[in-house]
Amino acid sequence: MKTHLKKIALLGLIALFISCNDDDGDSTTSQTITEIAAGNPNLTSLVAALDRAGLTATLDGNTEYTVFAPTNAAFNSFLQANNFATLQDVPVPLLQQVLLNHVVSGEFTSGELSTGYVKTLGKGGASASNTLSMFVNTANGVVLNGGTTNGGASVTTRDVQAKNGVVHIVDGVIGLPTVVNHAIANPNFSILVQALTRADQPDFVGILSGTANSPFTVFAPTDTAFGDLLTELNAPGLSAIAQATLEKTLKYHVVTGANVLSTSLSAGPVDTFAGEEFTVSLTDGAKITDANARVSTITYTDVQASNGVIHVLNKVLLPSL
């Protein structure tokens, strides 16, 4: 009899435990992304922005999304940085694309995010078909597009579950990234950034952040590629490269006036910002032969920015010097 009563009591505790878990699950997953934002007093600016941009219904349906949700403080900083007095002063088309740049198709919890690129729903002015890329860095928390100092953000609250996806609250409004923002955000381009910002160089940051001569197609060598170049040239460091040589080399990696996606690459000569050609071949993968008959492989493609696109190279291209 005592054993029977113990079994009944144990079954009752299990049933209560399951019931409590079901109730907790319902409370965290019965709301849509829009409803979760509306119920958070720190996200009232986001709710107002979604309403103004006509995107409330987008996040209130059955399609699963991952949303990086800026706080009220983040929106205040965004308005001040862009000289908008209020949210009502932000042009609706711009606001729509900025908000869409916080949304990724599919549900990705913080544990499922890894360092690398994801595609947002936002579009810049460079491509009508290729949506913007976002660089996620999980080396220390979750940092998006290089953090707030680079027009990005960091995740401050993770994994707020919704019935149609997941919300990660962030400390910044993520701007529409330029090719410069993307170069800065990715630590594999640190030497390229050093080269572009060397004091004796033209204002490459200003040029590649702007719209004059845009859109840009940038073939970006990694840090490993630059290390190999320094070894090849027997140079102790980037500072040993002459000003004119470095300037021409950097310009040789840029094509102006075109957002050339990997699907549009064609074999043959390509004119560059340096005034010299390199040659693309597509046999056994996309490769570039420079003016010195050196061959570089394109290892990653279509990192989309608002004013151009980046393709990653495993070797620095050298013009005629």
Coordinates of N, CA and C in Angstrom, one line a residue, residues 202 204 207-208 212-213 216-217 247-248 250-256 270-278:
P202 N 46.1 58.0 -50.2 CA 44.9 58.8 -50.4 C 43.8 58.4 -49.4
F204 N 41.4 56.6 -48.8 CA 40.7 55.4 -49.3 C 39.4 55.2 -48.5
I207 N 36.9 57.5 -50.0 CA 36.5 57.1 -51.3 C 35.6 55.8 -51.3
L208 N 36.0 54.8 -50.5 CA 35.2 53.6 -50.5 C 34.0 53.6 -49.6
A212 N 30.6 58.4 -54.9 CA 31.3 58.8 -56.2 C 32.1 57.6 -56.6
N213 N 32.0 57.3 -57.9 CA 32.6 56.1 -58.5 C 32.0 54.8 -58.1
F216 N 31.3 49.8 -56.0 CA 32.6 49.2 -56.1 C 32.5 47.7 -56.1
T217 N 33.4 47.1 -56.8 CA 33.7 45.7 -56.6 C 35.1 45.6 -56.1
E247 N 49.8 52.5 -53.1 CA 48.7 53.1 -53.6 C 48.2 52.4 -54.9
K248 N 49.1 52.2 -55.8 CA 48.7 51.5 -57.1 C 48.2 50.1 -56.8
L250 N 46.7 48.9 -54.1 CA 45.4 48.9 -53.5 C 44.3 49.3 -54.6
K251 N 44.6 50.2 -55.4 CA 43.7 50.6 -56.5 C 43.5 49.5 -57.5
Y252 N 44.5 48.6 -57.6 CA 44.4 47.5 -58.5 C 43.4 46.4 -58.1
H253 N 43.0 46.5 -56.8 CA 42.0 45.6 -56.3 C 40.6 46.1 -56.4
V254 N 40.4 47.2 -57.0 CA 39.1 47.9 -57.0 C 38.6 48.1 -58.4
V255 N 37.4 47.7 -58.7 CA 36.7 48.0 -59.9 C 35.6 49.0 -59.6
T256 N 35.6 50.1 -60.3 CA 34.6 51.2 -60.0 C 33.4 51.1 -61.0
V270 N 39.8 42.7 -67.0 CA 39.0 43.6 -66.2 C 39.7 44.9 -65.9
D271 N 39.1 46.0 -66.2 CA 39.7 47.3 -65.9 C 39.6 47.6 -64.4
T272 N 40.7 48.2 -63.8 CA 40.7 48.5 -62.4 C 40.8 50.0 -62.2
F273 N 40.7 50.4 -60.9 CA 40.8 51.7 -60.5 C 42.2 52.2 -60.6
A274 N 43.2 51.3 -60.8 CA 44.6 51.7 -60.9 C 44.9 52.0 -62.4
G275 N 44.0 51.8 -63.3 CA 44.2 52.1 -64.7 C 44.9 50.9 -65.4
E276 N 45.0 49.8 -64.8 CA 45.5 48.6 -65.4 C 44.5 47.4 -65.3
E277 N 44.7 46.5 -66.2 CA 43.8 45.3 -66.2 C 44.4 44.1 -65.4
F278 N 43.6 43.3 -64.9 CA 43.9 41.9 -64.6 C 43.0 41.0 -65.3

